[in-house]
Coordinates of C-alpha atoms and ligand atoms in Angstrom, one line a residue:
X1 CA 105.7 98.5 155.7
X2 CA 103.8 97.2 153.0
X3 CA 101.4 99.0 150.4
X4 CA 98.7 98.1 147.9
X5 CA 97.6 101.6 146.7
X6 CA 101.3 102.9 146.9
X7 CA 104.6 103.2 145.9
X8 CA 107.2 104.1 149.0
X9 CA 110.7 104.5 148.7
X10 CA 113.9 106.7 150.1
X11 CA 116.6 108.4 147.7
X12 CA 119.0 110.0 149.9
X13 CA 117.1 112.3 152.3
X14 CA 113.5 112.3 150.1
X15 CA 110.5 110.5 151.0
X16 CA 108.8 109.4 147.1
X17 CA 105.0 108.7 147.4
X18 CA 104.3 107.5 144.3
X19 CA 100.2 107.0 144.0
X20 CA 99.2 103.7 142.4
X21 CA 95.6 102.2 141.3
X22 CA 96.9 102.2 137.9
X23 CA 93.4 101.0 136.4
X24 CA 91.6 103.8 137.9
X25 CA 93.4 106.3 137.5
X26 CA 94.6 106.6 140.8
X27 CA 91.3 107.6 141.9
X28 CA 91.6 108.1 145.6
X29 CA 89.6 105.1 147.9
X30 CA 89.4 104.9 151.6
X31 CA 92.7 102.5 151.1
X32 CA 94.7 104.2 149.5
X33 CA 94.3 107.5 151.9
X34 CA 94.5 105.6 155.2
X35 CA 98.0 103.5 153.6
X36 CA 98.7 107.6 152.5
X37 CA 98.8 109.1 155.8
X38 CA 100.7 105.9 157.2
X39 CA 103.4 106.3 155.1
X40 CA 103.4 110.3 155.8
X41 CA 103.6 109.3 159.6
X42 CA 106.9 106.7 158.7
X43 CA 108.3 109.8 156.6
X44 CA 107.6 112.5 159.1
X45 CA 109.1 110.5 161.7
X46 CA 112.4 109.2 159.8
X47 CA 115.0 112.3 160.7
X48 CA 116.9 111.6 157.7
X49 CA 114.4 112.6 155.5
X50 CA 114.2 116.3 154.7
X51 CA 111.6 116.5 151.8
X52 CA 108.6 114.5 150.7
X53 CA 107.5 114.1 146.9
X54 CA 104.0 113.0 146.0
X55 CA 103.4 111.6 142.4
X56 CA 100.9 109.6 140.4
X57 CA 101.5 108.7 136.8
X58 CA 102.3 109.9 133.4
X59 CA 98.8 109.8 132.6
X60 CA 96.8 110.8 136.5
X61 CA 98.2 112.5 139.0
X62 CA 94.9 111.5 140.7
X63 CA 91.5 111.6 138.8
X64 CA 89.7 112.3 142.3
X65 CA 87.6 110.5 144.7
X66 CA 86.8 106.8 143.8
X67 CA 83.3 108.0 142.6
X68 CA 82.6 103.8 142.8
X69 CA 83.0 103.8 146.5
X70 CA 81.2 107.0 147.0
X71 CA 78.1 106.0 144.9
X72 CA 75.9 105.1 147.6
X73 CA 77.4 106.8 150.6
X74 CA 74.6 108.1 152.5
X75 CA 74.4 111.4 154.7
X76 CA 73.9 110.1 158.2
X77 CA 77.2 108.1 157.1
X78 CA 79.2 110.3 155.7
X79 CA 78.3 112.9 159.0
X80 CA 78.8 109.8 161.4
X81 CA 82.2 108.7 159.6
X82 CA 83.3 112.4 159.6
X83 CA 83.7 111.1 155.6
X84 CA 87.0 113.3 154.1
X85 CA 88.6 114.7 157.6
X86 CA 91.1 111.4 157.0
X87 CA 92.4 113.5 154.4
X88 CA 93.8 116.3 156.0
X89 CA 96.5 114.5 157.5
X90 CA 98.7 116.0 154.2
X91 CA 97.9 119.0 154.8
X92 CA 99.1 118.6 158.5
X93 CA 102.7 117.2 157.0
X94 CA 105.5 118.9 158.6
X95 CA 108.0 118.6 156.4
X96 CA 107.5 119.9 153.4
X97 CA 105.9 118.2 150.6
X98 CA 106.2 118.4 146.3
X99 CA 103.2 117.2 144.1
X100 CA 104.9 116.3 141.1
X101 CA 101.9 116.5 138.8
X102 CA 101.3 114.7 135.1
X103 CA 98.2 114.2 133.7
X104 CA 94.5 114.6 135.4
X105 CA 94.4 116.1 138.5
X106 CA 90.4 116.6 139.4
X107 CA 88.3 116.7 142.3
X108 CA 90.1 114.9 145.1
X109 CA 93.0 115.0 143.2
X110 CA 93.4 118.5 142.6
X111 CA 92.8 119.2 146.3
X112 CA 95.5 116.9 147.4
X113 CA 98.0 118.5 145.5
X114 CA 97.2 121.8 146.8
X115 CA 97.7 120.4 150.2
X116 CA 100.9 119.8 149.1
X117 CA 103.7 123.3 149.5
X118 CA 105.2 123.7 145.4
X119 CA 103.4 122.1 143.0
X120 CA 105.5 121.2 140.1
X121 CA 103.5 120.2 136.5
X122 CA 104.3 118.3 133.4
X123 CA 102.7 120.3 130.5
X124 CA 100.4 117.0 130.0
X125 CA 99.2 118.5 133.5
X126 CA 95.0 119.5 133.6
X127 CA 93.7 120.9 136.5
X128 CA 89.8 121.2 138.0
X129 CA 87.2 120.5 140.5
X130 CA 84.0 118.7 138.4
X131 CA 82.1 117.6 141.4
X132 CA 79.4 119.7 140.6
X133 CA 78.8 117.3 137.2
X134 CA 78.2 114.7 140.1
X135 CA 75.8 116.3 142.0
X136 CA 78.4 117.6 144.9
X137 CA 81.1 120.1 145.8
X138 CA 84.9 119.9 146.3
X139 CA 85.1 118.6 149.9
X140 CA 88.7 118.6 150.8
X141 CA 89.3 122.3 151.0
X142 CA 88.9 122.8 147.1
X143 CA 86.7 125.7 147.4
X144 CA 89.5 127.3 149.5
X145 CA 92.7 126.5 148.6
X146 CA 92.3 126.7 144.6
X147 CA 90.0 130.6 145.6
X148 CA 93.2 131.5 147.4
X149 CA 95.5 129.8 144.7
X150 CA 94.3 131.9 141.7
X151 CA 91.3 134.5 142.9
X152 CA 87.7 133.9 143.0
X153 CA 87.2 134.4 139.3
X154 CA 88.5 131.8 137.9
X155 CA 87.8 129.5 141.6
X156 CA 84.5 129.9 141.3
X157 CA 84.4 129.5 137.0
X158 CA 86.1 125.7 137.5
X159 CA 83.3 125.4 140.4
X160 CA 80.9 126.4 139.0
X161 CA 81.2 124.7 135.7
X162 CA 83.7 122.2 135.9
X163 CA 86.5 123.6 133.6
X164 CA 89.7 122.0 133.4
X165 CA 92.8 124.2 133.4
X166 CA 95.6 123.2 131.7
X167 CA 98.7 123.6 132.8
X168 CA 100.3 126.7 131.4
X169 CA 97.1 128.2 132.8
X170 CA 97.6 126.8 135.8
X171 CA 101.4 128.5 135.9
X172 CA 99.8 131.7 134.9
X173 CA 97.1 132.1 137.6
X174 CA 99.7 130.9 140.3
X175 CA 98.7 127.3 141.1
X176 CA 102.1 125.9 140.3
X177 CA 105.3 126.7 140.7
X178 CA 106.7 125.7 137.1
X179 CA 106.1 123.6 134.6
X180 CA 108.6 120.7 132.8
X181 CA 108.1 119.1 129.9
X182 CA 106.6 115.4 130.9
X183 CA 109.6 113.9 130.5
X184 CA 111.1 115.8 133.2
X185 CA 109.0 116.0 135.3
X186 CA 110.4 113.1 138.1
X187 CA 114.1 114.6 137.4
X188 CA 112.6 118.4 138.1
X189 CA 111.0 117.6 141.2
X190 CA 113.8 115.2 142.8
X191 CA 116.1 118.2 141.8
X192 CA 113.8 120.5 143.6
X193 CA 113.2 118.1 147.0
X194 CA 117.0 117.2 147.3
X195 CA 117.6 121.0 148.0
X196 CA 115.4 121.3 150.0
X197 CA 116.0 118.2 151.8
X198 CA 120.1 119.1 152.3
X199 CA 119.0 122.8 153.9
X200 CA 118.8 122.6 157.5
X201 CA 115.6 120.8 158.9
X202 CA 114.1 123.6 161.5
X203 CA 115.1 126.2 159.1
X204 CA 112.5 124.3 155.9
X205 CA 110.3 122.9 158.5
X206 CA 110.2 126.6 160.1
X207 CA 109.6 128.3 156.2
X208 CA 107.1 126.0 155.7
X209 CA 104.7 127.0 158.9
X210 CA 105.4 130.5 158.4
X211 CA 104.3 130.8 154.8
X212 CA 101.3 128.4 155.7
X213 CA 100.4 130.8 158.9
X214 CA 100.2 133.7 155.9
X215 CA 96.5 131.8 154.7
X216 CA 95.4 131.3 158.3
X217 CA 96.0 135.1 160.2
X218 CA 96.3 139.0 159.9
X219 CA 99.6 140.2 158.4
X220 CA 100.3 141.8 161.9
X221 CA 100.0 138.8 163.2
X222 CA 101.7 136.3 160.9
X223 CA 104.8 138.9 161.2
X224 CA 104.9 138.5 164.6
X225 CA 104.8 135.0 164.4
X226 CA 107.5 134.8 161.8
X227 CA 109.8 136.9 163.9
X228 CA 109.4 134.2 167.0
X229 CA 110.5 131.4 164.4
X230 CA 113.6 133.8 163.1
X231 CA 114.6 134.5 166.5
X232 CA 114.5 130.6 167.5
X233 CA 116.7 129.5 164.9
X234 CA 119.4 131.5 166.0
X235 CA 119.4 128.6 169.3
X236 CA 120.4 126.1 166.5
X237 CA 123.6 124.6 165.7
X238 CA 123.0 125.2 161.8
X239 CA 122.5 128.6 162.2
X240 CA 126.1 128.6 163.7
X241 CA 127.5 126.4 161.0
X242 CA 125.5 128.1 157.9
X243 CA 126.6 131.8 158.9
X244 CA 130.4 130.4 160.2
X245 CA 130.6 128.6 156.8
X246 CA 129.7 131.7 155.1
X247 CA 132.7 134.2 157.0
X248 CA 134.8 131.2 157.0
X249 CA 134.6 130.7 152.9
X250 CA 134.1 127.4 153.0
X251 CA 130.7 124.5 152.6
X252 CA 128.6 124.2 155.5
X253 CA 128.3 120.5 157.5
X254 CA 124.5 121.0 158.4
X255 CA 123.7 119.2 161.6
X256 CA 120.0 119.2 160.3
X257 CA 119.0 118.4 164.1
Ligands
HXC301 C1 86.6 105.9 140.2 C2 87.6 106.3 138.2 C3 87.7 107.7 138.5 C4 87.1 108.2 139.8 C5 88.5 107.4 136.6 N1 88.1 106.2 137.0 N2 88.2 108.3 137.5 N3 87.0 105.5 139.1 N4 86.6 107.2 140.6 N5 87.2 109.4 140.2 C6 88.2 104.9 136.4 C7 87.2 104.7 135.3 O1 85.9 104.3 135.8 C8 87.8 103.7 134.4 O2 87.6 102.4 135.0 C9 89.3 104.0 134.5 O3 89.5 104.8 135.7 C10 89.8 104.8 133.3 O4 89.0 105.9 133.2 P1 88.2 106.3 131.8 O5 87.1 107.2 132.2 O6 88.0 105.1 131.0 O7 89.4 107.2 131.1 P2 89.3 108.4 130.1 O8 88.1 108.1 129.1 O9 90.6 108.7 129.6 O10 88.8 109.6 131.0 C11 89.6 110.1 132.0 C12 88.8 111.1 132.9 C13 87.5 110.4 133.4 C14 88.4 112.3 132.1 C15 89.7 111.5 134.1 O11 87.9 109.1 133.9 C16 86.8 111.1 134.5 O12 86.0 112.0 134.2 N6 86.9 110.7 135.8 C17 86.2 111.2 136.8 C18 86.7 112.6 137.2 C19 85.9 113.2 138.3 O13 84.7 113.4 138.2 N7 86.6 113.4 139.5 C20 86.0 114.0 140.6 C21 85.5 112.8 141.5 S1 84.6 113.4 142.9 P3 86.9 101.2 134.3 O14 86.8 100.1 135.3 O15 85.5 101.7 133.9 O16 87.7 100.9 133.1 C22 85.8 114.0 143.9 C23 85.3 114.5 145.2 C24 86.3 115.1 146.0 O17 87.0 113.9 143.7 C25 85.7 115.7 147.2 C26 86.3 115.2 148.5 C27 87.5 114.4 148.5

């Protein structure tokens, strides 16, 4: 499959996405999102991989929405084009999914890596939503996912004003998971994705619904729904080899069916 906007590529059991408009900072056109949820469909479909990691470059993660093809976007066409549901597809990714984040991430670009399960930052990492210096609003679930990432005050400060965070901020108020020093960051996050990709596939895929199910339903309800996924892995043959492996003192052979 070939890309313009993108870099693919397989290492063991871990899909690399590696965002790429170099020269604009890998602000995010209509290209580079529809070649973005192609290769997500390849990935989610391969069964040997076990992990995705999404990535820009040292100095953009993604600077946001190409503000050059969104200039003169009109309302009846953005309403008629359904302008931004493309996007979700991330955020409907299976398997689970690592931003690896240097540099800007802002607007679009923010959102998109909190579509994404662990965010993992370089401490050249910056952080924020400045739509509202363009005359609109995050529109790819900013508003929701950074409120329920770090609270409303400091949601609605970034909002409201534009603020950048940078990214031991970013650590503090719970946006990321950890943050590497720049050079690391690539070496951190395949670290990170290869574990996850060698536990068995149900079991991640299963983790990843149930923590997700946390932001959509009551906590009566979301335990409930995570003791249905428990109980079902207990019909898989990696459950079997994972707690025989343990008794028996010896590696597990995952299946990862
Ligand atoms: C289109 C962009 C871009 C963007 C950068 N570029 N961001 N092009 N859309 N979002 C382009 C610049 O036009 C420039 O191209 C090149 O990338 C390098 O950028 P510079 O501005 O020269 O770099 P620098 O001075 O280092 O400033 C970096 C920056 C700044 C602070 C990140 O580029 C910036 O403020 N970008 C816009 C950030 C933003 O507002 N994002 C939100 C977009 S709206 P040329 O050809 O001129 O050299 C959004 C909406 C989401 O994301 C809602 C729904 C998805």
């Amino acid at each position: 499959m070939s890309y313009e906007t993108l870099l693919v590529e397989t290492n063991g059991r871990v899909g690399v996405v590696t965002l790429h408009r170099p020269k604009a900072l890998n602000a995010l056109n209509s290209q580079l999102i529809e070649e973005l949820n192609r290769a997500l469909d390849a990935l989610e479909a391969d069964p040997g991989i076990g992990c995705i990691v999404l990535a820009g470059s040292e100095r953009a993660f993604a600077a946001g929405a190409d503000v050059k093809e969104m200039q003169f976007l009109t309302f009846p066409a953005t309403y008629r084009d359904d302008f931004i549901t493309s996007w979700e597809r991330l955020s409907r990714c299976r398997k689970p999914v690592i931003a690896a984040v240097a540099g800007y991430a802002l607007g679009g670009g923010c959102e998109m890596a909190m579509m994404c399960d662990i965010i993992l930052a370089a401490d050249t990492a910056r952080f924020g939503q400045p739509e509202i210096q363009l005359g609109i609003m995050p529109g790819a679930g900013g508003s929701q996912r950074l409120t329920r990432a770090v609270g409303k005050a400091k949601a609605m400060e970034m909002c409201l004003t534009g603020r950048t965070m940078d990214a031991a901020e970013a650590e503090r108020a719970g946006l990321v998971a950890r943050v590497v020093p720049a050079a690391d960051l690539m070496a951190e996050a395949m670290k990170t994705a290869d574990r996850i990709a060698d536990m068995p596939l149900a079991a991640a895929m299963m983790v990843k619904e149930s923590v997700n199910r946390a932001f959509e339903t009551t906590l009566a309800e979301g335990i409930r729904f995570e003791r249905r996924l428990f109980q079902a892995l207990f019909a898989t043959a990696d459950q079997k080899e994972g707690m025989g492996a343990f008794v028996e003192k010896r590696q597990p052979g995952f299946a990862r069916e």
